[in-house]
Every structure is written in C-alpha cells, then in structure tokens.
PDB file of C-alpha atoms in Angstrom:
ATOM      1  CA  UNK A   1       1.917 -17.133   0.360  1.00  0.00           C
ATOM      2  CA  UNK A   2      -1.324 -18.955  -0.495  1.00  0.00           C
ATOM      3  CA  UNK A   3      -1.414 -20.111   3.141  1.00  0.00           C
ATOM      4  CA  UNK A   4      -1.611 -16.537   4.441  1.00  0.00           C
ATOM      5  CA  UNK A   5      -4.928 -14.719   4.771  1.00  0.00           C
ATOM      6  CA  UNK A   6      -4.298 -11.050   3.927  1.00  0.00           C
ATOM      7  CA  UNK A   7      -7.355 -10.135   6.011  1.00  0.00           C
ATOM      8  CA  UNK A   8      -6.017 -11.896   9.117  1.00  0.00           C
ATOM      9  CA  UNK A   9      -5.867  -9.374  12.019  1.00  0.00           C
ATOM     10  CA  UNK A  10      -2.403 -10.746  12.757  1.00  0.00           C
ATOM     11  CA  UNK A  11      -1.156 -10.223   9.175  1.00  0.00           C
ATOM     12  CA  UNK A  12       1.477  -7.593  10.055  1.00  0.00           C
ATOM     13  CA  UNK A  13       2.878  -9.784  12.848  1.00  0.00           C
ATOM     14  CA  UNK A  14       2.886 -12.818  10.534  1.00  0.00           C
ATOM     15  CA  UNK A  15       4.855 -10.833   7.919  1.00  0.00           C
ATOM     16  CA  UNK A  16       7.339  -9.806  10.627  1.00  0.00           C
ATOM     17  CA  UNK A  17       7.734 -13.438  11.693  1.00  0.00           C
ATOM     18  CA  UNK A  18       8.355 -14.521   8.080  1.00  0.00           C
ATOM     19  CA  UNK A  19      10.998 -11.817   7.667  1.00  0.00           C
ATOM     20  CA  UNK A  20      12.724 -12.935  10.879  1.00  0.00           C
ATOM     21  CA  UNK A  21      12.757 -16.521   9.640  1.00  0.00           C
ATOM     22  CA  UNK A  22      14.295 -15.534   6.293  1.00  0.00           C
ATOM     23  CA  UNK A  23      16.942 -13.443   8.061  1.00  0.00           C
ATOM     24  CA  UNK A  24      17.747 -16.461  10.234  1.00  0.00           C
ATOM     25  CA  UNK A  25      18.207 -18.635   7.145  1.00  0.00           C
ATOM     26  CA  UNK A  26      15.067 -20.718   7.708  1.00  0.00           C
ATOM     27  CA  UNK A  27      13.560 -22.103   4.499  1.00  0.00           C
ATOM     28  CA  UNK A  28       9.985 -20.860   4.021  1.00  0.00           C
ATOM     29  CA  UNK A  29       8.111 -24.087   3.364  1.00  0.00           C
ATOM     30  CA  UNK A  30       4.574 -25.048   4.362  1.00  0.00           C
ATOM     31  CA  UNK A  31       5.513 -25.954   7.932  1.00  0.00           C
ATOM     32  CA  UNK A  32       7.552 -22.804   8.606  1.00  0.00           C
ATOM     33  CA  UNK A  33       4.823 -20.573   7.161  1.00  0.00           C
ATOM     34  CA  UNK A  34       2.297 -22.324   9.410  1.00  0.00           C
ATOM     35  CA  UNK A  35       4.618 -21.661  12.364  1.00  0.00           C
ATOM     36  CA  UNK A  36       4.866 -17.971  11.401  1.00  0.00           C
ATOM     37  CA  UNK A  37       1.065 -17.735  11.308  1.00  0.00           C
ATOM     38  CA  UNK A  38       0.806 -19.229  14.792  1.00  0.00           C
ATOM     39  CA  UNK A  39       3.552 -16.938  16.089  1.00  0.00           C
ATOM     40  CA  UNK A  40       1.931 -13.847  14.574  1.00  0.00           C
ATOM     41  CA  UNK A  41      -1.445 -14.671  16.081  1.00  0.00           C
ATOM     42  CA  UNK A  42       0.184 -15.366  19.434  1.00  0.00           C
ATOM     43  CA  UNK A  43       1.829 -11.932  19.391  1.00  0.00           C
ATOM     44  CA  UNK A  44      -1.527 -10.312  18.684  1.00  0.00           C
ATOM     45  CA  UNK A  45      -3.141 -12.124  21.609  1.00  0.00           C
ATOM     46  CA  UNK A  46      -0.258 -11.106  23.891  1.00  0.00           C
ATOM     47  CA  UNK A  47      -0.559  -7.451  22.980  1.00  0.00           C
ATOM     48  CA  UNK A  48      -4.347  -7.662  23.040  1.00  0.00           C
ATOM     49  CA  UNK A  49      -4.598  -5.744  19.766  1.00  0.00           C
ATOM     50  CA  UNK A  50      -7.254  -6.210  17.161  1.00  0.00           C
ATOM     51  CA  UNK A  51      -7.495  -4.786  13.681  1.00  0.00           C
ATOM     52  CA  UNK A  52     -10.886  -3.102  13.303  1.00  0.00           C
ATOM     53  CA  UNK A  53     -12.362  -0.632  10.891  1.00  0.00           C
ATOM     54  CA  UNK A  54     -13.033   2.732  12.509  1.00  0.00           C
ATOM     55  CA  UNK A  55     -16.641   2.971  13.663  1.00  0.00           C
ATOM     56  CA  UNK A  56     -17.305   6.426  12.269  1.00  0.00           C
ATOM     57  CA  UNK A  57     -16.059   8.773   9.589  1.00  0.00           C
ATOM     58  CA  UNK A  58     -15.580  12.501   9.876  1.00  0.00           C
ATOM     59  CA  UNK A  59     -18.350  13.372   7.443  1.00  0.00           C
ATOM     60  CA  UNK A  60     -21.374  11.801   5.821  1.00  0.00           C
ATOM     61  CA  UNK A  61     -23.742   9.162   7.114  1.00  0.00           C
ATOM     62  CA  UNK A  62     -21.355   7.561   9.625  1.00  0.00           C
ATOM     63  CA  UNK A  63     -20.536   4.597   7.347  1.00  0.00           C
ATOM     64  CA  UNK A  64     -17.215   3.754   5.767  1.00  0.00           C
ATOM     65  CA  UNK A  65     -16.236   4.301   2.155  1.00  0.00           C
ATOM     66  CA  UNK A  66     -14.349   2.417  -0.525  1.00  0.00           C
ATOM     67  CA  UNK A  67     -11.980   4.916  -2.132  1.00  0.00           C
ATOM     68  CA  UNK A  68     -10.121   5.111  -5.444  1.00  0.00           C
ATOM     69  CA  UNK A  69      -6.960   7.211  -5.323  1.00  0.00           C
ATOM     70  CA  UNK A  70      -4.222   7.697  -7.895  1.00  0.00           C
ATOM     71  CA  UNK A  71      -0.639   7.351  -6.709  1.00  0.00           C
ATOM     72  CA  UNK A  72       1.759   7.853  -9.596  1.00  0.00           C
ATOM     73  CA  UNK A  73       1.023   5.285 -12.298  1.00  0.00           C
ATOM     74  CA  UNK A  74      -1.328   3.132 -10.195  1.00  0.00           C
ATOM     75  CA  UNK A  75      -4.727   3.373  -8.521  1.00  0.00           C
ATOM     76  CA  UNK A  76      -5.200   2.189  -4.960  1.00  0.00           C
ATOM     77  CA  UNK A  77      -8.584   0.753  -3.991  1.00  0.00           C
ATOM     78  CA  UNK A  78      -9.012   0.749  -0.223  1.00  0.00           C
ATOM     79  CA  UNK A  79     -11.520   1.328   2.536  1.00  0.00           C
ATOM     80  CA  UNK A  80     -11.683   3.688   5.484  1.00  0.00           C
ATOM     81  CA  UNK A  81     -14.152   5.324   7.830  1.00  0.00           C
ATOM     82  CA  UNK A  82     -11.847   8.335   8.305  1.00  0.00           C
ATOM     83  CA  UNK A  83     -10.924   9.513   4.791  1.00  0.00           C
ATOM     84  CA  UNK A  84      -9.307  12.813   5.818  1.00  0.00           C
ATOM     85  CA  UNK A  85      -6.993  11.053   8.269  1.00  0.00           C
ATOM     86  CA  UNK A  86      -6.290   8.173   5.880  1.00  0.00           C
ATOM     87  CA  UNK A  87      -5.450  10.423   2.918  1.00  0.00           C
ATOM     88  CA  UNK A  88      -3.197  12.564   5.094  1.00  0.00           C
ATOM     89  CA  UNK A  89      -1.133   9.397   5.547  1.00  0.00           C
ATOM     90  CA  UNK A  90      -1.321   8.122   1.963  1.00  0.00           C
ATOM     91  CA  UNK A  91      -1.049  11.543   0.250  1.00  0.00           C
ATOM     92  CA  UNK A  92      -2.530  10.537  -3.108  1.00  0.00           C
ATOM     93  CA  UNK A  93      -1.940  12.538  -6.273  1.00  0.00           C
ATOM     94  CA  UNK A  94      -5.723  12.784  -6.527  1.00  0.00           C
ATOM     95  CA  UNK A  95      -8.907  11.194  -5.214  1.00  0.00           C
ATOM     96  CA  UNK A  96     -10.701   9.749  -8.225  1.00  0.00           C
ATOM     97  CA  UNK A  97     -13.906   8.695  -6.517  1.00  0.00           C
ATOM     98  CA  UNK A  98     -15.528   6.883  -3.618  1.00  0.00           C
ATOM     99  CA  UNK A  99     -18.594   4.838  -2.761  1.00  0.00           C
ATOM    100  CA  UNK A 100     -20.242   3.882   0.546  1.00  0.00           C
ATOM    101  CA  UNK A 101     -18.970   0.486   1.622  1.00  0.00           C
ATOM    102  CA  UNK A 102     -16.861  -1.600   3.960  1.00  0.00           C
ATOM    103  CA  UNK A 103     -14.223  -4.317   3.737  1.00  0.00           C
ATOM    104  CA  UNK A 104     -16.617  -6.681   1.943  1.00  0.00           C
ATOM    105  CA  UNK A 105     -17.216  -4.215  -0.903  1.00  0.00           C
ATOM    106  CA  UNK A 106     -13.499  -3.424  -1.060  1.00  0.00           C
ATOM    107  CA  UNK A 107     -12.730  -7.129  -1.566  1.00  0.00           C
ATOM    108  CA  UNK A 108     -15.459  -7.353  -4.207  1.00  0.00           C
ATOM    109  CA  UNK A 109     -13.811  -4.493  -6.139  1.00  0.00           C
ATOM    110  CA  UNK A 110     -10.412  -6.173  -5.773  1.00  0.00           C
ATOM    111  CA  UNK A 111     -11.858  -9.281  -7.393  1.00  0.00           C
ATOM    112  CA  UNK A 112     -13.596  -7.215 -10.080  1.00  0.00           C
ATOM    113  CA  UNK A 113     -10.313  -5.608 -11.147  1.00  0.00           C
ATOM    114  CA  UNK A 114      -8.036  -8.541 -10.262  1.00  0.00           C
ATOM    115  CA  UNK A 115      -6.632  -8.631 -13.825  1.00  0.00           C
ATOM    116  CA  UNK A 116      -5.162  -5.155 -13.215  1.00  0.00           C
ATOM    117  CA  UNK A 117      -3.713  -5.844  -9.770  1.00  0.00           C
ATOM    118  CA  UNK A 118      -0.028  -5.123  -9.079  1.00  0.00           C
ATOM    119  CA  UNK A 119       1.218  -8.237  -7.289  1.00  0.00           C
ATOM    120  CA  UNK A 120      -0.567  -8.815  -3.985  1.00  0.00           C
ATOM    121  CA  UNK A 121      -0.960  -5.116  -3.192  1.00  0.00           C
ATOM    122  CA  UNK A 122      -4.087  -2.939  -3.205  1.00  0.00           C
ATOM    123  CA  UNK A 123      -2.729  -1.107  -6.264  1.00  0.00           C
ATOM    124  CA  UNK A 124      -4.088  -1.542  -9.785  1.00  0.00           C
ATOM    125  CA  UNK A 125      -2.861  -0.513 -13.213  1.00  0.00           C
ATOM    126  CA  UNK A 126      -4.652   2.459 -14.734  1.00  0.00           C
ATOM    127  CA  UNK A 127      -6.945   1.541 -17.616  1.00  0.00           C
ATOM    128  CA  UNK A 128      -9.903   3.307 -19.289  1.00  0.00           C
ATOM    129  CA  UNK A 129     -12.293   0.793 -17.686  1.00  0.00           C
ATOM    130  CA  UNK A 130     -11.081   1.560 -14.160  1.00  0.00           C
ATOM    131  CA  UNK A 131     -11.156   5.312 -14.785  1.00  0.00           C
ATOM    132  CA  UNK A 132     -14.692   5.037 -16.176  1.00  0.00           C
ATOM    133  CA  UNK A 133     -15.735   3.134 -13.056  1.00  0.00           C
ATOM    134  CA  UNK A 134     -14.391   5.945 -10.844  1.00  0.00           C
ATOM    135  CA  UNK A 135     -16.141   8.539 -13.018  1.00  0.00           C
ATOM    136  CA  UNK A 136     -19.437   6.667 -12.673  1.00  0.00           C
ATOM    137  CA  UNK A 137     -19.027   6.702  -8.891  1.00  0.00           C
ATOM    138  CA  UNK A 138     -18.546  10.487  -8.913  1.00  0.00           C
ATOM    139  CA  UNK A 139     -21.761  10.863 -10.878  1.00  0.00           C
ATOM    140  CA  UNK A 140     -23.581   8.549  -8.467  1.00  0.00           C
ATOM    141  CA  UNK A 141     -22.158   9.678  -5.115  1.00  0.00           C
ATOM    142  CA  UNK A 142     -20.803  13.156  -5.836  1.00  0.00           C
ATOM    143  CA  UNK A 143     -17.332  14.653  -6.120  1.00  0.00           C
ATOM    144  CA  UNK A 144     -14.702  13.815  -3.463  1.00  0.00           C
ATOM    145  CA  UNK A 145     -14.495  16.300  -0.599  1.00  0.00           C
ATOM    146  CA  UNK A 146     -11.972  19.005  -1.659  1.00  0.00           C
ATOM    147  CA  UNK A 147     -10.799  19.148   1.964  1.00  0.00           C
ATOM    148  CA  UNK A 148      -9.423  15.606   1.754  1.00  0.00           C
ATOM    149  CA  UNK A 149      -5.589  15.856   1.697  1.00  0.00           C
ATOM    150  CA  UNK A 150      -3.698  15.206  -1.544  1.00  0.00           C
ATOM    151  CA  UNK A 151      -0.203  16.017  -2.761  1.00  0.00           C
ATOM    152  CA  UNK A 152      -1.614  19.044  -4.516  1.00  0.00           C
ATOM    153  CA  UNK A 153      -2.668  20.578  -1.202  1.00  0.00           C
ATOM    154  CA  UNK A 154       0.574  19.818   0.648  1.00  0.00           C
ATOM    155  CA  UNK A 155       3.737  21.966   0.668  1.00  0.00           C
ATOM    156  CA  UNK A 156       6.502  19.392   0.603  1.00  0.00           C
ATOM    157  CA  UNK A 157       9.935  20.284   2.044  1.00  0.00           C
ATOM    158  CA  UNK A 158      13.083  20.355  -0.093  1.00  0.00           C
ATOM    159  CA  UNK A 159      15.952  17.898   0.181  1.00  0.00           C
ATOM    160  CA  UNK A 160      16.411  14.173   0.104  1.00  0.00           C
ATOM    161  CA  UNK A 161      15.434  13.712   3.744  1.00  0.00           C
ATOM    162  CA  UNK A 162      11.826  14.632   2.900  1.00  0.00           C
ATOM    163  CA  UNK A 163      11.039  10.991   2.090  1.00  0.00           C
ATOM    164  CA  UNK A 164       9.020   9.636   5.050  1.00  0.00           C
ATOM    165  CA  UNK A 165       9.408   6.170   6.511  1.00  0.00           C
ATOM    166  CA  UNK A 166       7.047   3.593   4.968  1.00  0.00           C
ATOM    167  CA  UNK A 167       4.062   2.252   6.913  1.00  0.00           C
ATOM    168  CA  UNK A 168       3.662  -1.437   7.749  1.00  0.00           C
ATOM    169  CA  UNK A 169       3.230  -3.398   4.493  1.00  0.00           C
ATOM    170  CA  UNK A 170      -0.281  -4.489   3.542  1.00  0.00           C
ATOM    171  CA  UNK A 171       1.108  -7.364   1.448  1.00  0.00           C
ATOM    172  CA  UNK A 172       3.843  -9.957   2.137  1.00  0.00           C
ATOM    173  CA  UNK A 173       5.096  -9.818  -1.483  1.00  0.00           C
ATOM    174  CA  UNK A 174       8.889  -9.499  -1.644  1.00  0.00           C
ATOM    175  CA  UNK A 175      10.899  -8.240  -4.621  1.00  0.00           C
ATOM    176  CA  UNK A 176      14.498  -7.560  -5.572  1.00  0.00           C
ATOM    177  CA  UNK A 177      15.546  -4.026  -6.471  1.00  0.00           C
ATOM    178  CA  UNK A 178      15.220  -4.859 -10.170  1.00  0.00           C
ATOM    179  CA  UNK A 179      11.789  -6.464  -9.776  1.00  0.00           C
ATOM    180  CA  UNK A 180      10.472  -3.602  -7.636  1.00  0.00           C
ATOM    181  CA  UNK A 181      11.812  -1.016 -10.086  1.00  0.00           C
ATOM    182  CA  UNK A 182      10.130  -2.805 -13.005  1.00  0.00           C
ATOM    183  CA  UNK A 183       6.727  -3.086 -11.275  1.00  0.00           C
ATOM    184  CA  UNK A 184       6.789   0.549 -10.109  1.00  0.00           C
ATOM    185  CA  UNK A 185       8.105   1.975 -13.383  1.00  0.00           C
ATOM    186  CA  UNK A 186      11.335   3.451 -11.995  1.00  0.00           C
ATOM    187  CA  UNK A 187      15.078   2.900 -12.460  1.00  0.00           C
ATOM    188  CA  UNK A 188      16.764   0.048 -10.585  1.00  0.00           C
ATOM    189  CA  UNK A 189      19.567   2.330  -9.340  1.00  0.00           C
ATOM    190  CA  UNK A 190      16.893   4.530  -7.743  1.00  0.00           C
ATOM    191  CA  UNK A 191      15.739   1.594  -5.602  1.00  0.00           C
ATOM    192  CA  UNK A 192      19.347   0.679  -4.846  1.00  0.00           C
ATOM    193  CA  UNK A 193      19.952   4.281  -3.785  1.00  0.00           C
ATOM    194  CA  UNK A 194      17.121   4.095  -1.238  1.00  0.00           C
ATOM    195  CA  UNK A 195      18.628   0.892   0.126  1.00  0.00           C
ATOM    196  CA  UNK A 196      22.108   2.471   0.276  1.00  0.00           C
ATOM    197  CA  UNK A 197      20.674   5.385   2.272  1.00  0.00           C
ATOM    198  CA  UNK A 198      18.968   2.866   4.620  1.00  0.00           C
ATOM    199  CA  UNK A 199      15.546   4.235   3.670  1.00  0.00           C
ATOM    200  CA  UNK A 200      14.593   0.862   2.210  1.00  0.00           C
ATOM    201  CA  UNK A 201      15.332  -2.034   4.548  1.00  0.00           C
ATOM    202  CA  UNK A 202      15.901  -5.599   3.236  1.00  0.00           C
ATOM    203  CA  UNK A 203      13.829  -8.363   4.820  1.00  0.00           C
ATOM    204  CA  UNK A 204      15.730 -11.331   3.430  1.00  0.00           C
ATOM    205  CA  UNK A 205      17.506 -12.699   0.356  1.00  0.00           C
ATOM    206  CA  UNK A 206      16.440 -14.808  -2.602  1.00  0.00           C
ATOM    207  CA  UNK A 207      18.086 -18.035  -3.782  1.00  0.00           C
ATOM    208  CA  UNK A 208      20.769 -16.003  -5.594  1.00  0.00           C
ATOM    209  CA  UNK A 209      21.624 -14.004  -2.490  1.00  0.00           C
ATOM    210  CA  UNK A 210      19.962 -10.803  -3.746  1.00  0.00           C
ATOM    211  CA  UNK A 211      18.330  -8.607  -1.064  1.00  0.00           C
ATOM    212  CA  UNK A 212      14.531  -8.716  -0.942  1.00  0.00           C
ATOM    213  CA  UNK A 213      12.265  -5.808  -0.046  1.00  0.00           C
ATOM    214  CA  UNK A 214       8.544  -5.416   0.536  1.00  0.00           C
ATOM    215  CA  UNK A 215       6.951  -4.328  -2.752  1.00  0.00           C
ATOM    216  CA  UNK A 216       4.680  -2.001  -0.733  1.00  0.00           C
ATOM    217  CA  UNK A 217       7.778  -0.159   0.565  1.00  0.00           C
ATOM    218  CA  UNK A 218       9.283   0.256  -2.915  1.00  0.00           C
ATOM    219  CA  UNK A 219       5.966   1.612  -4.179  1.00  0.00           C
ATOM    220  CA  UNK A 220       5.751   3.963  -1.176  1.00  0.00           C
ATOM    221  CA  UNK A 221       9.102   5.586  -1.994  1.00  0.00           C
ATOM    222  CA  UNK A 222       8.322   5.652  -5.727  1.00  0.00           C
ATOM    223  CA  UNK A 223       5.168   7.671  -5.086  1.00  0.00           C
ATOM    224  CA  UNK A 224       6.883  10.142  -2.763  1.00  0.00           C
ATOM    225  CA  UNK A 225       9.948  10.590  -4.971  1.00  0.00           C
ATOM    226  CA  UNK A 226       7.756  11.445  -7.963  1.00  0.00           C
ATOM    227  CA  UNK A 227       5.947  14.027  -5.850  1.00  0.00           C
ATOM    228  CA  UNK A 228       9.260  15.485  -4.665  1.00  0.00           C
ATOM    229  CA  UNK A 229      10.588  15.878  -8.211  1.00  0.00           C
ATOM    230  CA  UNK A 230       7.343  17.505  -9.281  1.00  0.00           C
ATOM    231  CA  UNK A 231       7.551  19.949  -6.375  1.00  0.00           C
ATOM    232  CA  UNK A 232      11.144  20.882  -7.236  1.00  0.00           C
ATOM    233  CA  UNK A 233      10.220  21.596 -10.865  1.00  0.00           C
ATOM    234  CA  UNK A 234       7.541  24.051  -9.760  1.00  0.00           C
ATOM    235  CA  UNK A 235       9.775  25.954  -7.329  1.00  0.00           C
TER     236      UNK A 235
END
C-alpha cells in the first residue's frame, strides 16, 4: 500500500484494479501493485476524467473549507467547496467546526492528528485535543451553518432497507469482518449480517481464506446503522 498515492486522481480505479487482481487470485506484490497503478491511470485517461476540487462553494468567500464532522465514535477531517452538498451525502451526526482551506491544509491536519487516525481513512479517534481544536476553529471562524445537513435534520425511513449503498472508498485498506467490527466499535455478527444481506461486498480474501472488505464501507454502514437505531428509539 506504500506504493499507492492516496491523492492520485486515479486512486478509485487503482483500488478497483487491485480488487480485481485479488479476486483473480493474483498475489499483490510490488510488481502487481505497479501494474494496478498503471491500469488505473490508463482507465482515467480513457474516460477523460479528472478528480478536481469544486471551484466554488455555495456560501462564503468562494474558497473551499476543511471540515470536522462527527460520525458515530470518530471524527472525519475532509475538504470541500460545496459543504451543503457534501454533508447531504455524508450525513454527519454533527458538524464540529470548519476552517478556510484546500487539500493542502487538509493533508496538514491529517499529519497533525496522525496518531489518532483510524487505519488509512480520513477518520480520527475522538480525543479532548481534537475537540478543543474544533472548538477553537468555531471561535475563530464562527459556528457551522445550521442549514448544512446532518442526521439531526433528516427524517430517516424505517426498516432495514434504509441503509444506503456506500460511496467509492477513499482508502484501499481492507479488513475482515472481525477487524472491521473492532475498528468501528460494533459486533462482528453485525458486519457479517451486512455481508449476508449483500449490502457489504467482499473484494478479496486474506491468506486464511477470510473475506476482505473495504474499511470505509464497514464504517459507512456502522454510521448509518447507529443513526437508524437512534431514530427508532425516538419514534
């Protein structure tokens, strides 16, 4: 994984190529990872797609922001130029704070709080230091816009089918059901249940033949399932 640049515009295609190789029984060594990188970049050039930050945000001075949102027991540090649209997709429990900035500042914050990072994701463990940092940003840049979507402003439907499909992973980190459950603070049989219902799709197997899943996808369902249980308790 050290060979893969997470900021590569072809990252999603590279991750897809790696998953295809694992499914085909190809050992992921240095040469095969290099081949996946070339294949991913080739697919990007064929489709003529480029990953770019949006040029404008809905409100403010037209620049992007680095945001701090709580999702269950973790805080996600990300960047966007369209916070209302981005949060409608992520549906955080709450927006803790934000600061003007772009990808460079986001990466600086990731390095600053690297000791709290959950795997290779953009999620970080909650600590007093990180919460104090978000509080300082609110004092410096103001409170988050109350119009930005959060779980508290969304009426979620009842039933098990309310869990939405996960977005493309932002990290190539793969975990077993047990490992994903441990990192996300949930029961292993919960993760296995998502896999049984085909909500969580395996992308390969480890050396012991255990199915592997994107950690981002496990975390996605963990966040939404917590929100669903909370909604049911209030009905």
